[in-house]
Each structure stands twice: as structure tokens, then as C-alpha cells.
Coordinates of C-alpha atoms and ligand atoms in Angstrom, one line a residue:
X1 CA 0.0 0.0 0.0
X2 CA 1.5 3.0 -1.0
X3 CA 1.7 6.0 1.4
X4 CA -1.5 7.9 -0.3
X5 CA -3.1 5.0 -0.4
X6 CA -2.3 4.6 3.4
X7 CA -3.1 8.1 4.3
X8 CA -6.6 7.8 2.1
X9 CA -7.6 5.0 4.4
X10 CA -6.5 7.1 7.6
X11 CA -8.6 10.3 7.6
X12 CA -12.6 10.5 7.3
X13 CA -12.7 14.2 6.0
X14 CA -12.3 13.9 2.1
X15 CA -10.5 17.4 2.1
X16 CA -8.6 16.4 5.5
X17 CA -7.9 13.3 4.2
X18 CA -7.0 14.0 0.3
X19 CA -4.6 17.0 1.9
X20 CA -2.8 14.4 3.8
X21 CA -2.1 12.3 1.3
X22 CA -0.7 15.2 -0.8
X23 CA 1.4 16.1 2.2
X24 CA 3.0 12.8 2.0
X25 CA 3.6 13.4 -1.6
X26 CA 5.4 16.8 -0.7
X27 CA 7.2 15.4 2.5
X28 CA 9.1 12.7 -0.2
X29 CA 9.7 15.8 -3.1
X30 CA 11.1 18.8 -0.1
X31 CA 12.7 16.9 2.5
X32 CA 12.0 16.4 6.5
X33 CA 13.4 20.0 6.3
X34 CA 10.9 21.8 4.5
X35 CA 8.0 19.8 5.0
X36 CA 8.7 20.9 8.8
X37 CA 8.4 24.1 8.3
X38 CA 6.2 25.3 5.4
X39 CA 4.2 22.5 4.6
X40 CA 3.2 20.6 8.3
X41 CA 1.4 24.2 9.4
X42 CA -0.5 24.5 6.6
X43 CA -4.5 23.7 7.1
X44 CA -7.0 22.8 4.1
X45 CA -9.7 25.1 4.8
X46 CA -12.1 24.8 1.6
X47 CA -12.4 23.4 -1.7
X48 CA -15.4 24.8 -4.1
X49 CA -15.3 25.8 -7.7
X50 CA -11.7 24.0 -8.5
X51 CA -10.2 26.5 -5.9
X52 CA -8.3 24.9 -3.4
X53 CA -7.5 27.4 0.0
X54 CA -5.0 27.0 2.3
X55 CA -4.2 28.6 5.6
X56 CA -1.2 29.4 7.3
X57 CA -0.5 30.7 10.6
X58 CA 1.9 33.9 9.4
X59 CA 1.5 36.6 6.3
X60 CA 5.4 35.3 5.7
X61 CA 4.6 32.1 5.4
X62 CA 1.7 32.7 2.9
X63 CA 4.2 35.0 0.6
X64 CA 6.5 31.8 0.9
X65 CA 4.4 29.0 0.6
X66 CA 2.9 31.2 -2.6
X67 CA 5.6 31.4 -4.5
X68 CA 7.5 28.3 -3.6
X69 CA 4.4 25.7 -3.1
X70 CA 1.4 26.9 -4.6
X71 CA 2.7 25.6 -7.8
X72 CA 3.9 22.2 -7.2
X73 CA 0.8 21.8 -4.9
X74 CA -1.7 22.7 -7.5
X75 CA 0.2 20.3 -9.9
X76 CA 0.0 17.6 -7.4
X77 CA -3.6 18.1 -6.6
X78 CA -4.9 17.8 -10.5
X79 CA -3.2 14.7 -11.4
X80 CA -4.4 13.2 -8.1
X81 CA -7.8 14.3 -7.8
X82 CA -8.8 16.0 -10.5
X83 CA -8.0 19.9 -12.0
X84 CA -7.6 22.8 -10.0
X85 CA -8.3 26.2 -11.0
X86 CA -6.3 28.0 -8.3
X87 CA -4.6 27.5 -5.0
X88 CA -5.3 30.1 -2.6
X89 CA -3.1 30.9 0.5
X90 CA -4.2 32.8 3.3
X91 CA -3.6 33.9 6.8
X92 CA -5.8 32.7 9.4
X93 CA -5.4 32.2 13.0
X94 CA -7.2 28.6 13.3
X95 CA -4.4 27.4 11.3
X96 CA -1.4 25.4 12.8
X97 CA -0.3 27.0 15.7
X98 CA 3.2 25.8 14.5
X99 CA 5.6 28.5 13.0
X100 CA 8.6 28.3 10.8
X101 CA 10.2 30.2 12.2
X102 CA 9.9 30.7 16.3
X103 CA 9.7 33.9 18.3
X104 CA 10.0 34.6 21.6
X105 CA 9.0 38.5 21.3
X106 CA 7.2 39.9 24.8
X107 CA 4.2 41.4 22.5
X108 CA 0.8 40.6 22.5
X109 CA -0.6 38.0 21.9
X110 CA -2.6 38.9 19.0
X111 CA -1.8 39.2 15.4
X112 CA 0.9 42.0 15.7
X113 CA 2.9 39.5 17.8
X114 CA 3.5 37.5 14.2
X115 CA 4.1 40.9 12.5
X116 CA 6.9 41.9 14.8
X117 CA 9.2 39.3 13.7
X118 CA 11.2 41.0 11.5
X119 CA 13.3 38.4 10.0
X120 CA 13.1 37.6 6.7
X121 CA 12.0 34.4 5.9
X122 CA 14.5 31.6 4.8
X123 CA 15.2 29.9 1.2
X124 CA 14.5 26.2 2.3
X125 CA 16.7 25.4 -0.4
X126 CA 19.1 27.3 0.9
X127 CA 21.1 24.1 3.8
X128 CA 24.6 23.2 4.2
X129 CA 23.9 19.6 2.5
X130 CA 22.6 21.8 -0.6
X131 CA 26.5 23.8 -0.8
X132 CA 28.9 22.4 -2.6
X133 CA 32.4 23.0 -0.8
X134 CA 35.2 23.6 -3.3
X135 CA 38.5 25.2 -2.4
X136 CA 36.9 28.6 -3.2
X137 CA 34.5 28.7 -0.7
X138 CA 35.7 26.0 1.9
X139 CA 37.0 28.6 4.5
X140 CA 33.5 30.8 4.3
X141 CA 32.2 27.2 4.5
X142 CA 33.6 25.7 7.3
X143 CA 33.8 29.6 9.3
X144 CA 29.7 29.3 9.2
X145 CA 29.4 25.6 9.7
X146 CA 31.3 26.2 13.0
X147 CA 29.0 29.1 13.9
X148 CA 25.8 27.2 13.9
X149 CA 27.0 24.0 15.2
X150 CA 28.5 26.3 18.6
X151 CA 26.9 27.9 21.4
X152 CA 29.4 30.4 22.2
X153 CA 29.9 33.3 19.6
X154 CA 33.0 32.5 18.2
X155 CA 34.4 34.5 15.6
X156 CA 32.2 37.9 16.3
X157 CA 31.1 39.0 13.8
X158 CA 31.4 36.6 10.8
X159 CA 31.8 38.2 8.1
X160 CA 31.9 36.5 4.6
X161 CA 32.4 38.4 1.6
X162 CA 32.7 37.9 -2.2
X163 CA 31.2 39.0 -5.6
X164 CA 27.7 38.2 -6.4
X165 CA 26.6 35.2 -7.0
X166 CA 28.9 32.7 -5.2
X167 CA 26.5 31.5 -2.1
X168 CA 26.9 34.1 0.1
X169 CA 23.6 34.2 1.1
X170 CA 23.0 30.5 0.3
X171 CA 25.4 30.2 3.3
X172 CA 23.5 32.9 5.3
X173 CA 20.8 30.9 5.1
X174 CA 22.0 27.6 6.0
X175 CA 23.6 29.0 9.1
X176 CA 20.3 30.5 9.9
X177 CA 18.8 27.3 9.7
X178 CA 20.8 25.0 11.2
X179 CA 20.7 27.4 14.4
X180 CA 17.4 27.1 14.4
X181 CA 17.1 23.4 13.7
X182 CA 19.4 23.0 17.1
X183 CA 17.7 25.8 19.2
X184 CA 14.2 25.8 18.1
X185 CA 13.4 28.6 20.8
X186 CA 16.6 31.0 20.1
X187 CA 15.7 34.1 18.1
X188 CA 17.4 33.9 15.3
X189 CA 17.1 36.9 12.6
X190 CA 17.8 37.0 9.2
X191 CA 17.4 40.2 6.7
X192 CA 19.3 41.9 4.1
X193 CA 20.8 45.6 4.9
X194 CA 18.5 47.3 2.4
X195 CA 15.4 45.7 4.1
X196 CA 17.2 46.6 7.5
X197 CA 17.6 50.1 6.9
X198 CA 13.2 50.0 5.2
X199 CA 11.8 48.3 7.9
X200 CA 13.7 50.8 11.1
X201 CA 12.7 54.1 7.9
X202 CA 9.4 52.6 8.4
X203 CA 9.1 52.4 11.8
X204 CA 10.5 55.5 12.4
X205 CA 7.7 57.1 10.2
X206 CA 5.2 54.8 12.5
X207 CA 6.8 55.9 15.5
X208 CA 7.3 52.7 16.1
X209 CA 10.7 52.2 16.8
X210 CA 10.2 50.3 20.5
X211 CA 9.4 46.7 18.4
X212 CA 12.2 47.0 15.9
X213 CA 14.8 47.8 18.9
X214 CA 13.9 45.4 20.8
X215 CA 13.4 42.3 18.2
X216 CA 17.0 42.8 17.1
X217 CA 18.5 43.5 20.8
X218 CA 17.4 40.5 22.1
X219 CA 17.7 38.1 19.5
X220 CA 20.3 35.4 19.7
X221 CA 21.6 35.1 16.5
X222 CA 21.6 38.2 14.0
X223 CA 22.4 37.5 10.0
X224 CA 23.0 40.5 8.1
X225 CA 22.9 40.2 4.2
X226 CA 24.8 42.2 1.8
X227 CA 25.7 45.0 4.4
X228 CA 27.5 47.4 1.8
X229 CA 23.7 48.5 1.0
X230 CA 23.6 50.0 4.8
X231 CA 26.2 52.3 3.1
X232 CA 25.5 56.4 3.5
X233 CA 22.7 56.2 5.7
X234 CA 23.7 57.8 8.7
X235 CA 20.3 57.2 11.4
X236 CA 20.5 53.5 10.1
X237 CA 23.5 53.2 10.6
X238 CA 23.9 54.1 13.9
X239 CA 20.4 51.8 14.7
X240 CA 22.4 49.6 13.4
X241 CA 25.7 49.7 15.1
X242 CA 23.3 49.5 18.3
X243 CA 22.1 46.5 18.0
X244 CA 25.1 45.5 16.4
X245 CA 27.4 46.3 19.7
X246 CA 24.5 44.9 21.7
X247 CA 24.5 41.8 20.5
X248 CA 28.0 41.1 20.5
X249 CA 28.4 42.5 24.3
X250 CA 26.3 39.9 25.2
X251 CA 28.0 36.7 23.5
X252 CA 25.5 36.8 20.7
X253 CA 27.0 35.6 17.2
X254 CA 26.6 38.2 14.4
X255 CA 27.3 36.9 10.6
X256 CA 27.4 39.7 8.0
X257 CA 27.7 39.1 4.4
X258 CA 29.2 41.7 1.8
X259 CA 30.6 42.1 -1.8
X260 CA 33.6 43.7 -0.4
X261 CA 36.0 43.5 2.2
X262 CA 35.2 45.7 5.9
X263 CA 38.3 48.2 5.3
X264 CA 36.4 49.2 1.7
X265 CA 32.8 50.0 2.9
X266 CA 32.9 53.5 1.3
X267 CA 30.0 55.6 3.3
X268 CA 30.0 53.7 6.8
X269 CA 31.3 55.4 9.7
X270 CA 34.8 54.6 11.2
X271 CA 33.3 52.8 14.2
X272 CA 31.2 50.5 12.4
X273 CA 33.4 49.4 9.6
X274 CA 36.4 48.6 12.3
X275 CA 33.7 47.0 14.4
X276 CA 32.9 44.7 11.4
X277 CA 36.6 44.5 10.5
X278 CA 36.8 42.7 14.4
X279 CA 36.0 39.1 14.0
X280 CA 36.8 37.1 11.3
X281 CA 36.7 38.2 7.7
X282 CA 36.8 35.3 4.9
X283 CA 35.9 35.8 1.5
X284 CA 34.6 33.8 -0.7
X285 CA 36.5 33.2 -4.5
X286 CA 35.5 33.2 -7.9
X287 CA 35.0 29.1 -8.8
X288 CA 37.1 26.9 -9.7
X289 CA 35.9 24.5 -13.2
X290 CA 36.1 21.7 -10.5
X291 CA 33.4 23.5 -8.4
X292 CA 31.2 24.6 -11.2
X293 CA 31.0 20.9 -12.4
X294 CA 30.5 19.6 -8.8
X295 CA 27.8 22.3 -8.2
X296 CA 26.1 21.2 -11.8
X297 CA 26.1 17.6 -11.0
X298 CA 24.9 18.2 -7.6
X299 CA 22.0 20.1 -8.5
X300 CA 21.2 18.0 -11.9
X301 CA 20.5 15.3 -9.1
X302 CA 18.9 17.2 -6.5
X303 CA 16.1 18.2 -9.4
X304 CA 16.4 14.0 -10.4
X305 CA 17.5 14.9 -14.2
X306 CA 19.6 13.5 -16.6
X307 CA 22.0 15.9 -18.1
X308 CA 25.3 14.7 -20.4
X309 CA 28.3 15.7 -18.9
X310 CA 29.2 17.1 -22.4
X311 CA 26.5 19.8 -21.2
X312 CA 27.6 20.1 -17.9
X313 CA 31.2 20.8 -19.1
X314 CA 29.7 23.2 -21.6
X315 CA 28.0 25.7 -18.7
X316 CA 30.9 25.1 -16.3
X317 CA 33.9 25.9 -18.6
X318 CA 31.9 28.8 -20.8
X319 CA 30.1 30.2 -17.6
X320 CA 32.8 31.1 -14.9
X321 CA 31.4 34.7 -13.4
X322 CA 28.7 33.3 -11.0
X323 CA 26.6 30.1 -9.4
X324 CA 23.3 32.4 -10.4
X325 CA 24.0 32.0 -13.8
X326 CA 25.2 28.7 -13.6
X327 CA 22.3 27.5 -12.6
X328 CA 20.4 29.4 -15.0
X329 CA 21.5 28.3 -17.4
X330 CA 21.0 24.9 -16.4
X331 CA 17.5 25.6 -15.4
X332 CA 17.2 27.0 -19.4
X333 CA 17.9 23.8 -21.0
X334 CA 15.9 22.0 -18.7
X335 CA 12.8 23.6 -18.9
X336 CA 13.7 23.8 -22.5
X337 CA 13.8 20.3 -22.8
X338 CA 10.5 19.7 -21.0
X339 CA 8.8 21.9 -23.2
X340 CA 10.0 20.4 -26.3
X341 CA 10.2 16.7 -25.0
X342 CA 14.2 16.8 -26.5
X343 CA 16.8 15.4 -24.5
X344 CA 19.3 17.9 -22.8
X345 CA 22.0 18.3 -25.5
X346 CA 25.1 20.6 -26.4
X347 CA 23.6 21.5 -30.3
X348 CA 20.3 22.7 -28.1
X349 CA 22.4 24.2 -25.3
X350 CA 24.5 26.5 -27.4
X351 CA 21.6 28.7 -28.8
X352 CA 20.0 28.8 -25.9
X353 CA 22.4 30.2 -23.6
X354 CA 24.5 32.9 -26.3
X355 CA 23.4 35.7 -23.6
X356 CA 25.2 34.2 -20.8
X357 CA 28.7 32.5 -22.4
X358 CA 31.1 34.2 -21.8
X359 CA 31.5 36.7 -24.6
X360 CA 35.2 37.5 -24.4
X361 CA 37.7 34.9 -23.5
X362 CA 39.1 36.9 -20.1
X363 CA 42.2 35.2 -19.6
X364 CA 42.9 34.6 -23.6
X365 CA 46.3 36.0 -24.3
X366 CA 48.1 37.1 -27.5
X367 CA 50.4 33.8 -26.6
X368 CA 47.3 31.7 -26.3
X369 CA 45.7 32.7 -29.6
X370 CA 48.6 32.1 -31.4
X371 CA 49.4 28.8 -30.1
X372 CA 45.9 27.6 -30.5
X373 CA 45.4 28.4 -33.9
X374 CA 48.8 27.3 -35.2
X375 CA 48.0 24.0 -33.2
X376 CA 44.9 24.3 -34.6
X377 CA 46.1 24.7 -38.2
X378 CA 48.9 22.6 -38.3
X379 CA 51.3 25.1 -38.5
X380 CA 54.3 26.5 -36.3
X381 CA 54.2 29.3 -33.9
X382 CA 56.9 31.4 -36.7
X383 CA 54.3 31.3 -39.3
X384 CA 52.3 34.1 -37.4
X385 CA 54.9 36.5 -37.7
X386 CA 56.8 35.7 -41.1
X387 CA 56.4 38.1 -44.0
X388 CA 54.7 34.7 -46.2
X389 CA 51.6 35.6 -47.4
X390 CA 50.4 32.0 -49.4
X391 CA 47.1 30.9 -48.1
X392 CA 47.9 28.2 -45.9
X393 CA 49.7 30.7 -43.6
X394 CA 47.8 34.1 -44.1
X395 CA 44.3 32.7 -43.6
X396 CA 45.0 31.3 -40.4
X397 CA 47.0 34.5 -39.8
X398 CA 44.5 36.6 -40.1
X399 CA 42.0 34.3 -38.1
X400 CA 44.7 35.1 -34.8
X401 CA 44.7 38.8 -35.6
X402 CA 40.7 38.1 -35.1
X403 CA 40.4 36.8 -32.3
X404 CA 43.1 38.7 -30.5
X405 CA 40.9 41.6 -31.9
X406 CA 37.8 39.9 -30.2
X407 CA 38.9 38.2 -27.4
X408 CA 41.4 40.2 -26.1
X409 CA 41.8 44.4 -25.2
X410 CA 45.0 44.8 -27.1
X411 CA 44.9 47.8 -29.5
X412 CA 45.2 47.1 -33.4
X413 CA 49.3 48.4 -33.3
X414 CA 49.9 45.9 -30.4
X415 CA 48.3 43.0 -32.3
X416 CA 50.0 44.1 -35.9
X417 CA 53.3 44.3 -33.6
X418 CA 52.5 41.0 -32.2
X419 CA 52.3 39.7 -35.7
X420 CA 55.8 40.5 -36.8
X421 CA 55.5 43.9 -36.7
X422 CA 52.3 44.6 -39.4
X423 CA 51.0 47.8 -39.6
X424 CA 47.4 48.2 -37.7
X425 CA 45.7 48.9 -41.3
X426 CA 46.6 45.0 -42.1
X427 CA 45.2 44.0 -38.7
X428 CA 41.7 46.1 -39.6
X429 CA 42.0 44.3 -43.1
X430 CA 42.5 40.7 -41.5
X431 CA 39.4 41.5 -38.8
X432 CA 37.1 42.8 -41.8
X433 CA 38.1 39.4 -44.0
X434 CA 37.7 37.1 -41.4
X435 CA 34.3 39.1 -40.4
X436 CA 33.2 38.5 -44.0
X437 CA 34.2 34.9 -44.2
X438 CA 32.2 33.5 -41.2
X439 CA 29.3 34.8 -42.6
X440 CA 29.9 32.9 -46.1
X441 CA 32.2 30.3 -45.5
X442 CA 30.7 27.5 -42.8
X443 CA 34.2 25.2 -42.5
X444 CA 35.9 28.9 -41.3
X445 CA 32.8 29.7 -39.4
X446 CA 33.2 26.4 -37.4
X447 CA 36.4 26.4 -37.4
X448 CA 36.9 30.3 -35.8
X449 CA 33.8 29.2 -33.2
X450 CA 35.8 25.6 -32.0
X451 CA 39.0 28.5 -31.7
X452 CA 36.7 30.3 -29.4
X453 CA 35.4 28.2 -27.7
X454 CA 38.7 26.9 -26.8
X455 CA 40.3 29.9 -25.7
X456 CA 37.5 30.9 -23.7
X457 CA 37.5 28.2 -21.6
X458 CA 39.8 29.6 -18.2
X459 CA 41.6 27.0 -16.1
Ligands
LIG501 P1 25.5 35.7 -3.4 O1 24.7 35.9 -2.2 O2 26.9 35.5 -3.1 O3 25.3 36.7 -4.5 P2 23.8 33.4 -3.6 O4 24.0 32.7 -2.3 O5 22.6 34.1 -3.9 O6 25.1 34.3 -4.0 O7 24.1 32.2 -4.7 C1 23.5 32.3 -6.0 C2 22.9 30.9 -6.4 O8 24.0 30.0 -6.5 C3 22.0 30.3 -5.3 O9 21.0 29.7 -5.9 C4 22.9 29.4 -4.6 O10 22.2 28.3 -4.1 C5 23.8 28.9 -5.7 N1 25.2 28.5 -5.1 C6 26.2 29.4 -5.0 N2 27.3 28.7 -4.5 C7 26.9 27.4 -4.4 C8 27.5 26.2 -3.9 N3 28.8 26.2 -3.5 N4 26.8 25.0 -3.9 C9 25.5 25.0 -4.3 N5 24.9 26.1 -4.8 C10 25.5 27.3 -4.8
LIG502 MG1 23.4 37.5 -1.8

């Protein structure tokens, strides 16, 4: 007897009991994790013209279980037990008494005890089994593994900084969590700068800044996203640095996140950028191929789907700058392919994803292009510079001057110098040729993009 089949037999209610069975269904798709905390609280509350309402105990919870569930659970519903219009979330306060995220706030006990958590609510996506640890990102790693996994603040603050896009927050979020996980009663709160410094403008302009105070004073963990946006905001800043110094006076940990290290937040006072320059500061590095591949594979499995490793090498070697795009394009070809029932393949990939290859070869060198194409061509490194102009030597000649034109930032003398000493007319000339040839000749078309593709690829 399968689980739905089990859970069928279990409840009496056919909404109660049809919503358990879909629950199952979610608990084996999102993990222990998530089905703990956005998809146990939520209550079944009606069904009635092919709309399907759901309660949940906090407005946070609805935003999240909107866009993250709504989806999957409407899906889940039709081929079950026939088509549903709509799922509708809402707030109600007969649902689940249960909360994602706990608070232990002295308010009232009535709704506005809910609205003055001030956290932000977490990506349950977002765990330490879910990051991939390469040698870029194994200090940052390990730094906020250790932070959640202690009771006393250790290194105070944390701060973890890189460019975007390589799982800063992803491992803001996981820390978040796990402390959590291990101390469901601490306070533990999450937000970015920028919605740091809206919420306090707003409660200033409420008069209301008692709750906002006191929520981040006492809590026992504080996570602070992107802080370079706190930036030039003087009354924020200070708030800030309050709570900041609070929390660390009393033992509590701190974890910042920025795209920069402390010593270069332009616009923050003196006191808070040394006080964030106290602890420990570990940045995060650009990827490594390795990583990219490990972080493709892992996620290709995570969403159960069979991609070639000819297309995983393809995204990891032509897109280096960030995990985001990574993983979109990843998420491209895959929704591609489930929209057009083809498999996941390098001759679909390559269309798809022109706007985020890499569109110059950083890292290709003058040394690089030449090798390449004389490698390439059968020919020796001499033949890019000698005065011989017959065919076999000038074409490819003029295909180097091209792509040290296109791929690299060298100026037209420095390439014609690099060429044995041509004048920069002959390196316009060689650009306009080869320009006019890829669009009527396919062999040099192929032949210019394999080049490319070669010598964009960074190691
Ligand atoms: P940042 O905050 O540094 O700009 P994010 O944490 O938002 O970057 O990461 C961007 C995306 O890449 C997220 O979806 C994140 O899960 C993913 N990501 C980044 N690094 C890793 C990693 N090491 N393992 C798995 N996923 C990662
Ligand atoms: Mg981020």
C-alpha cells in the first residue's frame, strides 16, 4: 500500500484526508526540512469551484508557501484528484499553531505578535547539504558551519564576503537554519541591509521604533545580508551599530555578508566598519571548473535529471562569473527540454544560452591565440609573424589577428606588432576578412567558433 493509499484509508474528511495524502507526496519531493516548516502548518480550509484554500499561521509564510508551493501543490492536486483552478493561500489564525520560524517576542498576543518578527524568511533550499564545498569557498564554509554548530559566539562578527553570486547568502541561510534546527526557541534573525535600513525608515515614520529595537537586541543570533547597502545612511546606521554592539556585548553571534572587504565599505562610519573588521573576515572566491561541475552535478540530481556531462562541461567551462547563472542556465535547457520533450544536448544548449557565455575569453592571451590556432592549423608558432603571405599561412593569420581583436583588449598596433611587426591597417583588413568569411564560408565559421570556444575556456 502506498503512502497515499495509506493516508486515504487514515482520515474521514475527504479534504482532510486527500490533503494528507498530498502532504505525504510533498514530505518525499522537499525533504524532512521543508516539510517541517512550510508544509506541516498549513490547514486545508475549503475546496469549491476548483479552488483549493489553504491557511497558514503567518503573512510570511503565505508570501513563501505562494511562491514556492502553490505551484507544485496545485500540480500535485490535479493529477491526483482532479483539475484545480487555483490554490489560494491565506492567513488565518485557526491554522497550525506551529511557526517556521519561532519567536520569543514579549508582544501581544494577537496578530501583531506575528508581524513583529522581523526576519526575513529563509530559502528552504538554501542548507549546508545543498552547498557544494570547493576550495573557493571552503573557508567561508567551514567559518559558518562552526557558527551554527556552537553555542558560544565565536568569531564575532562573521563576516563573509565575495562578488555576487557565489552562495553568500546560500550560506547565510544555511547557518540561519541549522541554528534554528538546534535551538528551536533562540531568536534567530535574518534580513538583508537594504530591508534593515526600510523596515527601522518605516518604523520611524510609525513611531514605532520600541518593536524594531527590541526584536533585534534581544535576539540570539543576527544574520545580516549584503551589508554594503547599509552604506551612507547615517540614522540606520547608527540603529544599526546599536544593536550590532549589543549583541555582541552579550556573547550573541553576528554573521554579515558583503561584496567587499570591511576596510572598503565606502560611506559607513569609522566605528562601524572597524567594528565589522573585528571578528573574522573570509571571502569567498571566484569558482574553480572543478566547483562549477561539482555544483552542476549536484544540482542536476537534487532536481532528479539526466543531463550529459558534455552539457555540464559546456555551462561550467563557458560560464565562470557566477553560481546564479550557472544554474540558470542549467534551469534554461531544462525547462527547454521539458517543453520540447528533446533530451538535454550541447547543439540545443549553445543557442539557448548565447546571452550568458562568456563573450570574451578573459584570460585569452596574445600567446594563447597564437598557439591555438597554429596547433589548430597545423602550422608553427613562426608562421604568425613571417612576411609569407600563401594561403595556408595568411588565412589562419588573419583568423589570430581576429580573435586577438575579439577576445582580447590589445589595441590594433599591439596585435600588428604581435604579428611581426604589421602595420594596424593589415590588422583592420585581416578583422574585416575574417568578419566576412564566417558569414559565407561554414568550415571557417566552425572552425573560428571551435577556436573560441577553446580559448575561452579559463583553467
Ligand atoms: P551571493 O549571495 O553570493 O550573491 P547566492 O548565495 O545568492 O550568491 O548564490 C547564487 C545561487 O547559486 C544560489 O541559488 C545558490 O544556491 C547557488 N550557489 C552558490 N554557491 C553554491 C555552492 N557552492 N553550492 C551550491 N549552490 C551554490
Ligand atoms: Mg546574496
Amino acid at each position: 500500500m502506498s503512502a497515499v493509499d495509506a493516508a486515504r484509508q487514515e482520515f474521514s474528511s475527504p479534504l482532510t484526508e486527500r490533503w494528507e495524502a498530498l502532504k505525504s507526496l510533498l514530505q518525499q519531493e522537499s525533504g524532512d526540512n521543508n516539510f517541517r516548516s512550510w508544509i506541516m502548518p498549513i490547514t486545508p480550509k475549503a475546496l469549491s469551484s476548483g479552488v483549493l484554500e489553504l491557511a497558514v499561521p503567518t503573512r510570511f509564510m503565505r508570501d513563501w508557501v505562494k511562491t514556492h508551493y502553490a505551484d507544485r501543490i496545485q500540480a500535485l492536486w490535479s493529477q491526483n484528484f482532479g483539475a484545480l483552478v487555483r490554490v489560494d493561500v491565506t492567513v488565518s489564525s485557526v491554522a497550525s499553531p506551529q511557526r517556521a520560524i519561532p519567536v520569543t517576542l514579549p508582544a501581544a498576543a494577537n496578530d501583531t505578535a506575528v508581524v513583529a518578527d522581523f526576519s526575513s524568511p529563509l530559502d528552504p533550499r538554501y542548507t549546508f547539504d545543498t552547498f557544494v564545498v570547493g576550495a573557493s569557498n571552503a573557508l567561508a564554509a567551514a567559518a559558518a558551519r562552526k557558527v551554527a554548530e556552537s553555542d558560544a559566539a565565536l568569531f564575532n562578527p562573521l563576516y563573509i564576503y565575495g562578488s555576487v553570486g557565489l552562495g553568500k547568502t546560500h550560506l547565510l541561510h544555511a547557518t540561519a537554519a541549522a541554528v534554528r534546527l538546534r535551538k528551536p526557541q533562540a531568536v534567530v534573525a535574518y534580513m538583508s541591509a537594504e530591508r534593515f535600513m526600510y523596515r527601522f525608515v518605516q518604523a520611524l515614520r510609525n513611531k514605532d521604533t520600541m518593536s524594531f529595537k527590541s526584536f533585534f537586541r534581544t535576539a540570539d543570533a543576527l544574520l545580516i545580508d549584503d551589508i554594503q547597502f547599509i552604506c551612507g545612511k547615517e540614522s540606520t546606521q547608527d540603529e544599526f551599530l546599536h544593536a550590532f554592539n549589543a549583541l555582541i556585548d552579550h556573547g550573541k553571534q553576528v554573521i554579515v555578508s558583503a561584496d567587499r572587504p570591511p576596510h572598503e565599505l565606502d560611506g559607513t562610519s569609522d566605528r562601524l566598519r572597524s567594528r565589522l573588521g573585528m571578528g573574522l573576515a573570509v571571502k569567498v572566491e571566484n569558482t574553480t571548473p572543478d566547483l562549477r561541475v561539482a555544483i552542476l552535478k549536484s544540482k542536476t540530481a537534487l532536481l532528479k535529471r539526466d543531463v550529459p556531462l558534455e552539457v555540464i562541461d559546456l555551462l561550467a567551462s563557458r560560464i565562470t562569473s557566477s553560481v546564479r547563472e550557472l544554474e540558470g542556465g542549467l534551469n534554461r535547457l531544462i525547462a527547454h527540454a521539458e517543453l520540447t520533450g528533446q533530451p538535454v544536448s550541447t547543439a540545443a544548449a549553445l543557442p539557448l544560452l548565447q546571452d550568458l557565455l562568456r563573450p570574451n575569453g578573459r584570460g585569452a592571451t596574445m600567446d594563447d591565440i597564437q598557439k591555438k590556432t597554429v596547433e589548430h592549423y597545423g602550422l608553427r608558432i613562426a608562421d604568425m609573424t613571417s612576411p609569407r603571405r600563401t594561403r595556408a599561412v595568411a588565412r589562419p593569420r588573419q583568423v589570430a589577428m581576429y580573435l586577438c581583436k575579439t577576445l582580447t583588449e590589445h589595441s590594433l598596433p599591439d596585435i600588428g606588432r604581435k604579428f611581426g611587426g604589421r602595420d594596424h591597417t593589415t590588422v583592420i583588413h585581416a578583422v574585416r576578412t575574417i568578419e566576412a568569411l564566417i558569414a559565407s564560408d561554414p568550415v571557417l565559421a566552425r572552425d573560428v567558433e571551435a577556436l573560441k570556444r577553446e580559448m575561452t575556456q579559463v583553467y
